[in-house]
Each structure stands twice: as C-alpha cells, then as structure tokens.
C-alpha positions as protocol buffer text, in pm:
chain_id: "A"
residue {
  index: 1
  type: UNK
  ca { x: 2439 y: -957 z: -323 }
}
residue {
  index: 2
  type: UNK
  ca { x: 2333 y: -820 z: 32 }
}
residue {
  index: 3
  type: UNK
  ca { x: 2051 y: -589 z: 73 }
}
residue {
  index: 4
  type: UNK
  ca { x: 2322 y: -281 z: 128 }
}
residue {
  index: 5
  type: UNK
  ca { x: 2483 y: -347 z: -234 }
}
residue {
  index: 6
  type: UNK
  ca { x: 2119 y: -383 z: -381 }
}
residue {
  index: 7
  type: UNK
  ca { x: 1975 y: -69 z: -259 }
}
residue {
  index: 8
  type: UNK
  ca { x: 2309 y: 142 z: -367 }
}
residue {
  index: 9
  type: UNK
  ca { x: 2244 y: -85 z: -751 }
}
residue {
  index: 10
  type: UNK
  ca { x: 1965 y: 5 z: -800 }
}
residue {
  index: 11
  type: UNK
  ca { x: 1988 y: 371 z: -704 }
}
residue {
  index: 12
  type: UNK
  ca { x: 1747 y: 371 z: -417 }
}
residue {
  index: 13
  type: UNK
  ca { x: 2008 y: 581 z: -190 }
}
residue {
  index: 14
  type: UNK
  ca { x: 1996 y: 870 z: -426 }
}
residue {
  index: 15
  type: UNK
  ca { x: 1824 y: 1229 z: -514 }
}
residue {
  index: 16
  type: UNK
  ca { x: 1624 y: 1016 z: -757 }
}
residue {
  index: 17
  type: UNK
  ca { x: 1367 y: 902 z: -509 }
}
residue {
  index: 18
  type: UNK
  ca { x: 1251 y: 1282 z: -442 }
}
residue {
  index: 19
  type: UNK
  ca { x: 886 y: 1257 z: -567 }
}
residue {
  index: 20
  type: UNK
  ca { x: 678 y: 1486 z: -685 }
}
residue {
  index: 21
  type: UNK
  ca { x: 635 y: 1698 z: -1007 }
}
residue {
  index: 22
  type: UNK
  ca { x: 930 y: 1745 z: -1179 }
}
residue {
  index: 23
  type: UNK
  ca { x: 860 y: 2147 z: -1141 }
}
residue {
  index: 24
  type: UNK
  ca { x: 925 y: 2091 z: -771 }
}
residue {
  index: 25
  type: UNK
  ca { x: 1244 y: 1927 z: -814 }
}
residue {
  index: 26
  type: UNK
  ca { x: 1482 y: 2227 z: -822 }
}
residue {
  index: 27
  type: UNK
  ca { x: 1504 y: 2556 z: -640 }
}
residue {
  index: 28
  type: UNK
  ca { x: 1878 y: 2678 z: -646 }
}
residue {
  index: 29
  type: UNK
  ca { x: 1812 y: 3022 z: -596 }
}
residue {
  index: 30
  type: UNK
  ca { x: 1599 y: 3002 z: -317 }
}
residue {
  index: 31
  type: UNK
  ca { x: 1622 y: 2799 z: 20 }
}
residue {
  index: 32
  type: UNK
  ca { x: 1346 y: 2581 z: 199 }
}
residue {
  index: 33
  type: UNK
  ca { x: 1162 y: 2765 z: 490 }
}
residue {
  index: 34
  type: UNK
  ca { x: 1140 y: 2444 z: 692 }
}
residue {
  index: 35
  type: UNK
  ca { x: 1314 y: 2132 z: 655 }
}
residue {
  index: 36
  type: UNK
  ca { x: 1084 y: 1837 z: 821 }
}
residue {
  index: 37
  type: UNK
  ca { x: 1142 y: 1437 z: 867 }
}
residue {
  index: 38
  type: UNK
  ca { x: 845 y: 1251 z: 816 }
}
residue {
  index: 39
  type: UNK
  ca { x: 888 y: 868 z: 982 }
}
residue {
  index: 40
  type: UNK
  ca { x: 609 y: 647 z: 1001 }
}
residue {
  index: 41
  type: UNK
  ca { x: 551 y: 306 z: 1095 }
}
residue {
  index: 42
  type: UNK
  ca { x: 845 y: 239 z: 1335 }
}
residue {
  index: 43
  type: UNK
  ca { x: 639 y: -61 z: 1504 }
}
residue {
  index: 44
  type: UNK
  ca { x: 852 y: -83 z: 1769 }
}
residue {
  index: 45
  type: UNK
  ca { x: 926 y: -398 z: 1911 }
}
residue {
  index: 46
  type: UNK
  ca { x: 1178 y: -635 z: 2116 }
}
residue {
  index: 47
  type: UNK
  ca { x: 1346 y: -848 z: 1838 }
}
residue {
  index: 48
  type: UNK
  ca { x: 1509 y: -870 z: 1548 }
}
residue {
  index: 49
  type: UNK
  ca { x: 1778 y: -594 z: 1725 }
}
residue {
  index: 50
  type: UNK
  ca { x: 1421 y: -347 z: 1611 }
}
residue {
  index: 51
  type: UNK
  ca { x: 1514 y: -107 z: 1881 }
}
residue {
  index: 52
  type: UNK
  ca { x: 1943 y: -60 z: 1758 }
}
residue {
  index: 53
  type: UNK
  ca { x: 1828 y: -53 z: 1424 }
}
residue {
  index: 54
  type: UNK
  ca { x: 1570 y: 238 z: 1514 }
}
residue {
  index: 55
  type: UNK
  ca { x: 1870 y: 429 z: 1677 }
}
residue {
  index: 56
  type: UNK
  ca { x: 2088 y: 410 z: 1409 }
}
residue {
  index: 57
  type: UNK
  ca { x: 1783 y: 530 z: 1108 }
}
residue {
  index: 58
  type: UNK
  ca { x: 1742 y: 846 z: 1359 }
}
residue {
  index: 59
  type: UNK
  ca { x: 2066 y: 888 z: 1352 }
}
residue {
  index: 60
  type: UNK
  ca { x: 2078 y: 896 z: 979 }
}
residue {
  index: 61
  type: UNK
  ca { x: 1773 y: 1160 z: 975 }
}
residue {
  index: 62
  type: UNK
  ca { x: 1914 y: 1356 z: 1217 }
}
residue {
  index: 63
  type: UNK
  ca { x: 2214 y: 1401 z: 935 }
}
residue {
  index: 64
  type: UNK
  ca { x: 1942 y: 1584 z: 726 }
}
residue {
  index: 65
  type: UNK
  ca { x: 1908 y: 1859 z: 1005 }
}
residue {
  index: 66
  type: UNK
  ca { x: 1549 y: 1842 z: 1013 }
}
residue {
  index: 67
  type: UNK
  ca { x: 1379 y: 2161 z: 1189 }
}
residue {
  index: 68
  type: UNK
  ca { x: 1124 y: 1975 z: 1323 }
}
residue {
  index: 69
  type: UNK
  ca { x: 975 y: 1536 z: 1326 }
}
residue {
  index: 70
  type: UNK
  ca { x: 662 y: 1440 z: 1215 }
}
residue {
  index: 71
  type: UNK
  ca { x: 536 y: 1096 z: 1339 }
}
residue {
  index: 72
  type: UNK
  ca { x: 296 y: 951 z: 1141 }
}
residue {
  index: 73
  type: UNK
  ca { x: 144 y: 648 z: 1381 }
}
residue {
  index: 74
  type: UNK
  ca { x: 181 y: 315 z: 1505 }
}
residue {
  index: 75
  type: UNK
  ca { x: 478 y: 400 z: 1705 }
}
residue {
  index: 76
  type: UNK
  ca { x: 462 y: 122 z: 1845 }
}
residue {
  index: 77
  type: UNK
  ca { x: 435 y: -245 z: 1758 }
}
residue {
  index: 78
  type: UNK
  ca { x: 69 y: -369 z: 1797 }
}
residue {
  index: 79
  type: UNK
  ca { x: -109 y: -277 z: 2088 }
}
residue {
  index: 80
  type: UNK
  ca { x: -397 y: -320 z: 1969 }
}
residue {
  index: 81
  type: UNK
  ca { x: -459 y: -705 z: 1948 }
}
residue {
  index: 82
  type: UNK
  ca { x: -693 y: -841 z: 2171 }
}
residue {
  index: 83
  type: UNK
  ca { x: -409 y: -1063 z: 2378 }
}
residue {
  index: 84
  type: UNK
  ca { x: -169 y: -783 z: 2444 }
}
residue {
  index: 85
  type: UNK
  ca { x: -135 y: -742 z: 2804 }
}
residue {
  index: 86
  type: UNK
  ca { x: -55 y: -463 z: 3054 }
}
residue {
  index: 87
  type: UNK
  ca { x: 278 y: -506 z: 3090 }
}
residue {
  index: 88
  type: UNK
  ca { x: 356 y: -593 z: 2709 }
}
residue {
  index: 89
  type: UNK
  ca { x: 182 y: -259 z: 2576 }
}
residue {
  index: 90
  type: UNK
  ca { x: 410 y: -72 z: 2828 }
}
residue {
  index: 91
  type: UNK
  ca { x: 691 y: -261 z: 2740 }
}
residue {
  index: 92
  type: UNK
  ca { x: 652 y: -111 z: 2373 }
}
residue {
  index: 93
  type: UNK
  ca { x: 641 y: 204 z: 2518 }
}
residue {
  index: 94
  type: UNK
  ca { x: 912 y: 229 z: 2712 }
}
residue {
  index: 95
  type: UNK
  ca { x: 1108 y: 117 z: 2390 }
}
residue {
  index: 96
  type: UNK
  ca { x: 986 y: 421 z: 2207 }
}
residue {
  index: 97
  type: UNK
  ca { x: 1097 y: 674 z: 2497 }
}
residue {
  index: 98
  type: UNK
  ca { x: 1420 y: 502 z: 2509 }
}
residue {
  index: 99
  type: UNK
  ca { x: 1434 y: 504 z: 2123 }
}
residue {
  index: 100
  type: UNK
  ca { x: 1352 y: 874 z: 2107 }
}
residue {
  index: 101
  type: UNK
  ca { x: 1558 y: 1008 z: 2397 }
}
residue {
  index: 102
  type: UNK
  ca { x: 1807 y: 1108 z: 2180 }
}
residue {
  index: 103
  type: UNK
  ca { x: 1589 y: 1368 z: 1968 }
}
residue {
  index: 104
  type: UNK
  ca { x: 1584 y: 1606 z: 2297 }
}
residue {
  index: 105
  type: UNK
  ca { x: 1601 y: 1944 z: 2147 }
}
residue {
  index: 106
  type: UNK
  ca { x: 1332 y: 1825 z: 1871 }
}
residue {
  index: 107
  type: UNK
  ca { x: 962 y: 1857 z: 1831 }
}
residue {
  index: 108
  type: UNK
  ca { x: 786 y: 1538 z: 1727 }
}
residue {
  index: 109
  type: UNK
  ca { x: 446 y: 1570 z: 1624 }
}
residue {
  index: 110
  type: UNK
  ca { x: 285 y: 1321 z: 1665 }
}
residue {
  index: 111
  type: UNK
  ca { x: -55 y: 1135 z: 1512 }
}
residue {
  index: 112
  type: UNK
  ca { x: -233 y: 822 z: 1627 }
}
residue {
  index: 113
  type: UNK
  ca { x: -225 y: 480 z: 1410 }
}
residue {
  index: 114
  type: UNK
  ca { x: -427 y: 203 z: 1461 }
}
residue {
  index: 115
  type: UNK
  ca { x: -193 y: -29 z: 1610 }
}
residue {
  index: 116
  type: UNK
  ca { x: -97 y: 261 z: 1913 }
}
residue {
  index: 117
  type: UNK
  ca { x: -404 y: 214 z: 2155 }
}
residue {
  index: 118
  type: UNK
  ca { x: -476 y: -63 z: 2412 }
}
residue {
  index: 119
  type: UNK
  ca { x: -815 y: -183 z: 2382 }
}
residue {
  index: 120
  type: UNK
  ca { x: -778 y: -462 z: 2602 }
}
residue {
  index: 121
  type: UNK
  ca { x: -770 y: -302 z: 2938 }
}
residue {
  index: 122
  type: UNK
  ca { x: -1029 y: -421 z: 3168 }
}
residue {
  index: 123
  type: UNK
  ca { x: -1251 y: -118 z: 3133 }
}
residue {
  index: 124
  type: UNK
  ca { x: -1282 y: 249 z: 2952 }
}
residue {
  index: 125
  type: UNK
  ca { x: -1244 y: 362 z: 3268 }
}
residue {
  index: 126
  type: UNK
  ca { x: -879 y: 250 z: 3303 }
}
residue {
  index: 127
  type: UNK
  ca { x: -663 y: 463 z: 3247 }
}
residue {
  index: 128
  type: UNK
  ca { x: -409 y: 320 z: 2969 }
}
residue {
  index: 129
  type: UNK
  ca { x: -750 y: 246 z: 2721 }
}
residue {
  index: 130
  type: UNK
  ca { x: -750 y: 365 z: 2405 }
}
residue {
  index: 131
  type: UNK
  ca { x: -681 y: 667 z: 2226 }
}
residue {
  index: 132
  type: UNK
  ca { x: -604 y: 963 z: 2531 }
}
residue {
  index: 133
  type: UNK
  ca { x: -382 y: 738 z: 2686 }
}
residue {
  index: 134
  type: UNK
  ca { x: -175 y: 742 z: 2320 }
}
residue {
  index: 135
  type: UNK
  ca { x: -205 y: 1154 z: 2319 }
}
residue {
  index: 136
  type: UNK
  ca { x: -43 y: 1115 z: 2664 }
}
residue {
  index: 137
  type: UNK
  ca { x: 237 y: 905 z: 2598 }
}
residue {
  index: 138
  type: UNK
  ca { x: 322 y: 1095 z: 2228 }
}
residue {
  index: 139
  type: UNK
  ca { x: 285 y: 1412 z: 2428 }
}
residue {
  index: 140
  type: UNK
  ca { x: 57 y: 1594 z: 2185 }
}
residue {
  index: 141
  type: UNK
  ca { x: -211 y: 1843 z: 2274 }
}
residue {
  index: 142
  type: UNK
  ca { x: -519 y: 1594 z: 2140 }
}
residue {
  index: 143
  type: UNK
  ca { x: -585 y: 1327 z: 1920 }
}
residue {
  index: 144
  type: UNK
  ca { x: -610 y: 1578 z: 1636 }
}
residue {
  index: 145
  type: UNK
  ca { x: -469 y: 1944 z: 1653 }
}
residue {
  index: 146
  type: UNK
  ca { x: -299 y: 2194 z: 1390 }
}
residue {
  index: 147
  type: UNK
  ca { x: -7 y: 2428 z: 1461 }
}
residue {
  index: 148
  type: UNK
  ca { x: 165 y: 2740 z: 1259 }
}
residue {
  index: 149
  type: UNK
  ca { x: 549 y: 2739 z: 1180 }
}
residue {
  index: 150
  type: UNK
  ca { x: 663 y: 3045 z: 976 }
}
residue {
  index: 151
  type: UNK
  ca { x: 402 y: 3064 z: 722 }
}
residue {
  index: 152
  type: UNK
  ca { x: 333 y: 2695 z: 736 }
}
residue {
  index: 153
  type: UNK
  ca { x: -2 y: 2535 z: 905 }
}
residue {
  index: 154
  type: UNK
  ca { x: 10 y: 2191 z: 1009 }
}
residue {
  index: 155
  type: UNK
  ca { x: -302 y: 1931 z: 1089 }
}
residue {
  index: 156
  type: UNK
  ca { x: -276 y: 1639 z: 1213 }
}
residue {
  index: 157
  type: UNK
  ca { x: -579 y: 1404 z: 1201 }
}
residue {
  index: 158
  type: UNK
  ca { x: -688 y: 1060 z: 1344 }
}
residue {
  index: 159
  type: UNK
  ca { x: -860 y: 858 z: 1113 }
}
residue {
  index: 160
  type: UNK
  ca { x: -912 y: 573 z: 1373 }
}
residue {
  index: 161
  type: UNK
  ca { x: -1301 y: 632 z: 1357 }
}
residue {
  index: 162
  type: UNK
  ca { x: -1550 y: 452 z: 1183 }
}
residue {
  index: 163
  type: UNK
  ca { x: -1438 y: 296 z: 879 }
}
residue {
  index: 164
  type: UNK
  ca { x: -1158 y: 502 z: 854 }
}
residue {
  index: 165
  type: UNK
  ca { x: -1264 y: 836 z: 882 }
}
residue {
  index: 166
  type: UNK
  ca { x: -1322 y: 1194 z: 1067 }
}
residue {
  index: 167
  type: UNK
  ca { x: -1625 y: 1199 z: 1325 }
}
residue {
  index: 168
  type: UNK
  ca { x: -1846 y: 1473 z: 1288 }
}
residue {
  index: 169
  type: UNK
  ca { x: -1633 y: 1676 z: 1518 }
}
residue {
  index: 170
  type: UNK
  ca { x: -1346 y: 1672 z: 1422 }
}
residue {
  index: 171
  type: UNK
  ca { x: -1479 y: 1744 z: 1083 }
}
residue {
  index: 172
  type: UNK
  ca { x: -1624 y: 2022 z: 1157 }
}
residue {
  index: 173
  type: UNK
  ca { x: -1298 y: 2129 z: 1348 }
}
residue {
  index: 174
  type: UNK
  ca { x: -1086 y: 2085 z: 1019 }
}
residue {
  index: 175
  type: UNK
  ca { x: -1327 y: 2278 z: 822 }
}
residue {
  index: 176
  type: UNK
  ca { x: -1299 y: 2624 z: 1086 }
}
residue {
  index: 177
  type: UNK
  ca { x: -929 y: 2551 z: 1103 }
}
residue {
  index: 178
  type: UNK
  ca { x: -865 y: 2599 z: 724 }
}
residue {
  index: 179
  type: UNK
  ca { x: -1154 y: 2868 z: 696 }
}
residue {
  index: 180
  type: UNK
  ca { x: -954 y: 3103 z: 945 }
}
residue {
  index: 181
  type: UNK
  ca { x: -687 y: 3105 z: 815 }
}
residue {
  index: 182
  type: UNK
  ca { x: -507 y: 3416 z: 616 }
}
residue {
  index: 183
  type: UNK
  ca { x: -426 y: 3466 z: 289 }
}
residue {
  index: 184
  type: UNK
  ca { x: -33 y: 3317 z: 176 }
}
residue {
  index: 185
  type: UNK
  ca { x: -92 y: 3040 z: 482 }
}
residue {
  index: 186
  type: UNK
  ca { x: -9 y: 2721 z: 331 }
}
residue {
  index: 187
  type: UNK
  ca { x: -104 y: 2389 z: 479 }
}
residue {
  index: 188
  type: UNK
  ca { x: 26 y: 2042 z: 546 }
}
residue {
  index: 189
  type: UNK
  ca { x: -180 y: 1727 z: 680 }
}
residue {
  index: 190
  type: UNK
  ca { x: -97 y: 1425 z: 818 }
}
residue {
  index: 191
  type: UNK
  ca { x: -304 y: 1131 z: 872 }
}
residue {
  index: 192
  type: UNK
  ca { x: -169 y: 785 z: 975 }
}
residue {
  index: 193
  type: UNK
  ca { x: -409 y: 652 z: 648 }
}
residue {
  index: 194
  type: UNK
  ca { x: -374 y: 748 z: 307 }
}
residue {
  index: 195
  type: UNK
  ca { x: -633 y: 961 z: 199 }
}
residue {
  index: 196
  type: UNK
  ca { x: -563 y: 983 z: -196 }
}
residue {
  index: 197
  type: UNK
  ca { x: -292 y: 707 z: -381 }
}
residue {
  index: 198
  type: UNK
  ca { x: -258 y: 371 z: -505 }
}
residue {
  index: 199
  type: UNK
  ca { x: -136 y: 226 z: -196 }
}
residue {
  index: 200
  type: UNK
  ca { x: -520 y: 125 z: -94 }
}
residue {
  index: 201
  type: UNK
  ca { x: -515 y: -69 z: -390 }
}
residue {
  index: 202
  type: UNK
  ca { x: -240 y: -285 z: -295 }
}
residue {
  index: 203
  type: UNK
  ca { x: -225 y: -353 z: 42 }
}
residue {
  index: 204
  type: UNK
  ca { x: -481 y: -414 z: 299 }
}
residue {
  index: 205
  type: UNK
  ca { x: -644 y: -192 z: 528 }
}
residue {
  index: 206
  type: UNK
  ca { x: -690 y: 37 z: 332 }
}
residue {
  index: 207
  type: UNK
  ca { x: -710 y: 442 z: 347 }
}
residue {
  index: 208
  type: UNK
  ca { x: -994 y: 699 z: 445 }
}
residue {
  index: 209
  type: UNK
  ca { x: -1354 y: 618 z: 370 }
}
residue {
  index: 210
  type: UNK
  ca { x: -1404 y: 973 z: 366 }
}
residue {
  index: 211
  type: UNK
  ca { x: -1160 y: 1076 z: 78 }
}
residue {
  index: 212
  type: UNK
  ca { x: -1428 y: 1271 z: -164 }
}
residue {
  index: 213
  type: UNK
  ca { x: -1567 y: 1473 z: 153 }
}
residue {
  index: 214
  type: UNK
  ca { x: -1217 y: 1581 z: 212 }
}
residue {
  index: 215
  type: UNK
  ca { x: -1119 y: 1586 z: -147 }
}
residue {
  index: 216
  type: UNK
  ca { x: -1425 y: 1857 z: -152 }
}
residue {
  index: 217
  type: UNK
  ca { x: -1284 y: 2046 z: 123 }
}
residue {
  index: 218
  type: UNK
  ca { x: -947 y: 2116 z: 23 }
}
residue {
  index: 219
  type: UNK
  ca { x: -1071 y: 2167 z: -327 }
}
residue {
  index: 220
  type: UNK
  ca { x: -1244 y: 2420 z: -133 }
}
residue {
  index: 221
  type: UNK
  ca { x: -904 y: 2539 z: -21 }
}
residue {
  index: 222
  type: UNK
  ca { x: -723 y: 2444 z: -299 }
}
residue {
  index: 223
  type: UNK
  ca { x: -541 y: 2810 z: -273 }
}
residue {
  index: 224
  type: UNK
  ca { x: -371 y: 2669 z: 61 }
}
residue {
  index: 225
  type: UNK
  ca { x: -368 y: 2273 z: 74 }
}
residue {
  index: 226
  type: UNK
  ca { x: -47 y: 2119 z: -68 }
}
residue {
  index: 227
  type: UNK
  ca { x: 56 y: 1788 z: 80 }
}
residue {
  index: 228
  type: UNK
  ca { x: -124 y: 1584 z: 248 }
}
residue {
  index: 229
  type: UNK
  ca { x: 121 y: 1296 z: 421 }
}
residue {
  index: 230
  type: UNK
  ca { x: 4 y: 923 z: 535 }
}
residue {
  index: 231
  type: UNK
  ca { x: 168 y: 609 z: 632 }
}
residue {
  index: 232
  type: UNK
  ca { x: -30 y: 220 z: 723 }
}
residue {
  index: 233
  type: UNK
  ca { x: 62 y: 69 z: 449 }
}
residue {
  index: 234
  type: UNK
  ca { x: 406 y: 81 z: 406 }
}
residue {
  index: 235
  type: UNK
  ca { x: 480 y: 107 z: 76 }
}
residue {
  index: 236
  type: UNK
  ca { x: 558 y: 430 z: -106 }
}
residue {
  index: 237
  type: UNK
  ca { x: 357 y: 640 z: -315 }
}
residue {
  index: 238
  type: UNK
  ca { x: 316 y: 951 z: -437 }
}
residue {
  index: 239
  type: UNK
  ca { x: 16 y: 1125 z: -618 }
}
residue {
  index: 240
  type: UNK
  ca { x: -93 y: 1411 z: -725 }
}
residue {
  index: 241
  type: UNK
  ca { x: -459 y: 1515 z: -752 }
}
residue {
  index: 242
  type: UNK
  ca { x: -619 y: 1910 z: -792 }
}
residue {
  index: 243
  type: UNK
  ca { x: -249 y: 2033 z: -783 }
}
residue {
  index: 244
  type: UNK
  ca { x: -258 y: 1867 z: -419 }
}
residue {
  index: 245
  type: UNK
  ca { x: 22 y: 1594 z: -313 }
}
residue {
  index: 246
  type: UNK
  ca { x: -53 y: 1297 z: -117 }
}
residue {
  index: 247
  type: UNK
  ca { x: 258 y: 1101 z: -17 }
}
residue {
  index: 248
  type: UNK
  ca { x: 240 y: 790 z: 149 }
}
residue {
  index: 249
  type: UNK
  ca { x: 606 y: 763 z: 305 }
}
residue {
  index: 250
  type: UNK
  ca { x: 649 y: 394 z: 309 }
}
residue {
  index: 251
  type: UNK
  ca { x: 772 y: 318 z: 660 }
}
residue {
  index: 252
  type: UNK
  ca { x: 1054 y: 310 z: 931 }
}
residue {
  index: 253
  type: UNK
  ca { x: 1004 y: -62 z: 999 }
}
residue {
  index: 254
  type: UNK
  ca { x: 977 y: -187 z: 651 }
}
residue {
  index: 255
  type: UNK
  ca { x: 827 y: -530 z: 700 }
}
residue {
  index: 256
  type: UNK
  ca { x: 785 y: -478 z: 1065 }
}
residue {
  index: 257
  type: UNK
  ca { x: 1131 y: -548 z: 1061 }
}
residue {
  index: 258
  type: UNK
  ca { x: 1128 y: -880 z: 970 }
}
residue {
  index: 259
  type: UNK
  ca { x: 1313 y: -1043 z: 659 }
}
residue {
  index: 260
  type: UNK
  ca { x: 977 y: -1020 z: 414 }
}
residue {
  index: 261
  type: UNK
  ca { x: 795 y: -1233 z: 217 }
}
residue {
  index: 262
  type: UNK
  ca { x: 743 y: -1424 z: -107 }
}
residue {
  index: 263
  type: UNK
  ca { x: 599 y: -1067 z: -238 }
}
residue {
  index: 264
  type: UNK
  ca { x: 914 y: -871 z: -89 }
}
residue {
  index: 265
  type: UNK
  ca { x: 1120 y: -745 z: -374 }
}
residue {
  index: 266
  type: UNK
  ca { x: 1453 y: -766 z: -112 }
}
residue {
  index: 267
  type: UNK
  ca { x: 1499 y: -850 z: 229 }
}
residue {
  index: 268
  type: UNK
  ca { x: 1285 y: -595 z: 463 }
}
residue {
  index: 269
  type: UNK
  ca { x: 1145 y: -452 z: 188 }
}
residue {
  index: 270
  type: UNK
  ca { x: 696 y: -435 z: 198 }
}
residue {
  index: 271
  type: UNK
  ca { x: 624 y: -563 z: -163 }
}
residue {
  index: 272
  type: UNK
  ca { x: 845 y: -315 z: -380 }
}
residue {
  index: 273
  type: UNK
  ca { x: 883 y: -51 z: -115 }
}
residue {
  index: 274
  type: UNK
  ca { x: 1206 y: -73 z: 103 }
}
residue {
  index: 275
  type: UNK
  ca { x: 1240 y: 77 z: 441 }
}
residue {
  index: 276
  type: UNK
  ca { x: 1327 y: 438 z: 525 }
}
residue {
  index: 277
  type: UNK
  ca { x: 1179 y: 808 z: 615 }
}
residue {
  index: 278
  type: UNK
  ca { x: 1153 y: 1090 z: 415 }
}
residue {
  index: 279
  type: UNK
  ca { x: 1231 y: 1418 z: 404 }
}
residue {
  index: 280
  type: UNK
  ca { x: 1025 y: 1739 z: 308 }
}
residue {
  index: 281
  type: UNK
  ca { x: 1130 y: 2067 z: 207 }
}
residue {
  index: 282
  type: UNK
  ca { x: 870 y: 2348 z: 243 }
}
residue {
  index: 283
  type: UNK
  ca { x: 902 y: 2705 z: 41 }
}
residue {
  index: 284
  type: UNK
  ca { x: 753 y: 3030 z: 134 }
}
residue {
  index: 285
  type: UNK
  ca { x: 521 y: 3050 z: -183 }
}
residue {
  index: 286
  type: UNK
  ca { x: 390 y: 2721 z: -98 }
}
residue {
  index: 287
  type: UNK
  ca { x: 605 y: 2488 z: -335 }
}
residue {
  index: 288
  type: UNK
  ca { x: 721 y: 2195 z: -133 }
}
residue {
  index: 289
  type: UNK
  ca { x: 939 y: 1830 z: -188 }
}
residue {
  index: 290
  type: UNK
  ca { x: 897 y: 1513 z: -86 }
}
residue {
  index: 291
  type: UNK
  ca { x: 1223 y: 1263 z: -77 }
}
residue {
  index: 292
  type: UNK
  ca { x: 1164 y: 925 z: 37 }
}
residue {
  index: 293
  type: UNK
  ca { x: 1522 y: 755 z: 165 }
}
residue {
  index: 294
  type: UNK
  ca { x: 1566 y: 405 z: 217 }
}
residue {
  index: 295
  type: UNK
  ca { x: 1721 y: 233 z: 513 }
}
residue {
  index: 296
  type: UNK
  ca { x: 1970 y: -65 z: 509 }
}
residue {
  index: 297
  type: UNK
  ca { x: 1941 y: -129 z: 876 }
}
C-alpha cells in the first residue's frame, strides 16, 4: 500500500484530525474572523526533491484561503551545526525565498527555531551570526514581537535562550504586552517549542524550561489567552490546560523529509505523526480550531 492510500485508510485526510474540545468543533451559524495556516518545521534543504515537495504543500494550504501564515521556525534545514559553512547556510536560504515567492500577497509571521541561526561565522561581529541576521532574512520586526488583527493579538516568542526559555526581557515585554491590552482582546502565541503537551515526553529536545512561569502568567490572563501554538518536535499534539490550548502542529518536513525510521509508523511520518500544516479558525468571542492536515508529498 503506498503512503497516499494509507493516509486516505486510515482517515488522516479528513475533518477528523481538527483537535480540540469537542465544544469547538462546530459553529454553523457563525463564521471564523480569521482563517490562519500554521506550518512549522519546513527544514529546507537540497534533496530528496525537499524544495518541489515544499511548493506543492503551499500550494495545498493556499486551497484553504488562509488570511494570513504563521511560521513557526527552523525554516530552514540546520544552520546551526558547527560545520555549516557560509555559502551552505545561504544556500538554505535562498531555497526558502525561492520556496516562498509564490505567497506574494501574504503575510508570514515569522518566529525563530533553533536550527535558523549561523553560529559558525568567524565572529559576532559578522554580520550573518546568529539570531538578527534570522529576523532579517524572515523579515520580521524582532526576534519576538506581537501584532493586532481584528480583535485578535498575536505574540510571537523565541525560546532560543537559556535552556529553553524567555530572558528577562523579553519576559518582562510579554507581561506589559498582555497587561495593556483591552477588554474582548483575545490572544494567540507562538513559540517554535512547546510550552505545555506530551510531545516533550517523547521526543528529544524538549519544550520551555519556563512553562509554570508562563503557565502563571496566562493564568493571570486566563480571560484572554487561548492557544498557544509550537512546533520542534514534529509530532502532533494537542492539550488543553486552564481552558488554554497548546497545539504542537507536527511539521511541514515530516522526518526532515527523509523516508523515517524503525519508529516511523509510515514512510515520512516522525514516530506516529505524519507530515502536514494546520489550519486555525479564530471567532470573535474568542472560541478558536485547530485542524492538523497531513501531506503525501
């Protein structure tokens, strides 16, 4: 049976991989506010035909008629190792530009995974090191920033701190950004790490060392936080803690598309977790779904 015929089998292509409550599951009568992809994980790469795949999963999400992308990280393959050179961590770049030239017309918003930055320039003084040279190539206003659509706030965060966390300052950011914030606002977060879920659990790397600080602060804010979204591990998961969801959206690439592993439960597939994207909707009284949609690419 090829992977195609196994994902359709087993019912992986349908409605019934929306997550969430099953209160969130239906709203007839009224219509979504925003409509948003969420892809993660695209590890882009030469190889394996990474970069046509990629084309045709956006072209599949762009079937949804998403308002608006939201990117969670490691865009790119693995810049990150100590051997990568110059001309390699470019190369990945200009795979992702080329990838994403046909979402003109759409905002991506972008976060930072751990695998985006080049630490292996020959100082912190060049220009391509690190993290700002990531904000500059994803085009986003900082490493971490929030925005307003309709009456929708999004954060995004960068966990690529020690162990896995916010420094002090962007903390203390997070915490004015939700305090000023008016009554009916609801709020979304992304992180490129889970911050609630199972998924720590069961793969490596784990999520956000700092999960009961923030668990205390949108507990704080419990009136406005609804989803929070992550990515890293790719495998899919969705949990739901204080009436707050935290949805970790598998990813683009699957097994960094390659064919898997003795632990792959079908070819691409991360453990149980196939590729794919999801797809959020977002109400105006704050109710919001998350549908997670495999790939066969």
């Amino acid at each position: 049976m090829n992977r195609r015929s196994w994902i359709r089998n087993t019912g992986l292509l349908t409605a019934a991989s929306i997550t969430g409550p099953a209160t969130n599951a239906g709203h007839v009568a009224d219509k979504p506010v925003l409509k948003i992809a969420h892809i993660t994980d695209v590890h882009i790469r030469e190889g394996d035909d990474a970069p046509n795949r990629f084309k045709k999963c956006l072209a599949d999400v762009l079937k949804h008629k998403p308002d608006f992308f939201l990117n969670g990280g490691d865009s790119i393959h693995a810049a990150d190792y100590k051997d990568v050179t110059r001309d390699t961590m470019l190369g990945y770049w200009k795979l992702w530009d080329e990838c994403t030239a046909n979402l003109k017309g759409y905002e991506i918003h972008s976060c930072i995974g751990n695998h985006d930055p080049w630490w292996a320039a020959p100082s912190k003084e060049d220009e391509m090191y690190g993290k700002n040279y990531v904000v500059k190539r994803l085009k986003t206003p900082g490493r971490y920033y929030s925005f307003t659509k309709k009456n929708w706030h999004f954060v995004i965060l960068d966990g690529n701190n020690e162990h896995v966390s916010l420094d002090d300052e962007q903390y203390q950011w997070l915490e004015a950004d939700l305090a000023k914030l008016a009554p009916e606002t609801f709020v979304l977060l992304m992180s490129h790490y889970p911050i609630l879920g199972a998924t720590p659990m069961l793969a490596g790397g784990g999520g956000h060392s700092d999960y009961k600080k923030l668990k205390n602060l949108f507990y704080k804010h419990r009136d406005k936080v609804r989803i929070c979204l992550s990515g890293h591990q790719h495998l899919q998961d969705h949990t739901e803690y204080n009436g707050i969801q935290y949805c970790c959206n598998g990813a683009m690439s699957g097994f960094w598309w390659g064919k898997g592993d003795a632990e792959s439960a079908a070819p691409n597939y991360y453990q149980e977790t196939p590729p794919g994207f999801a797809m959020l909707e977002l109400y105006a009284d704050g109710k919001v779904t998350n549908a997670y949609y495999p790939h066969a690419y």
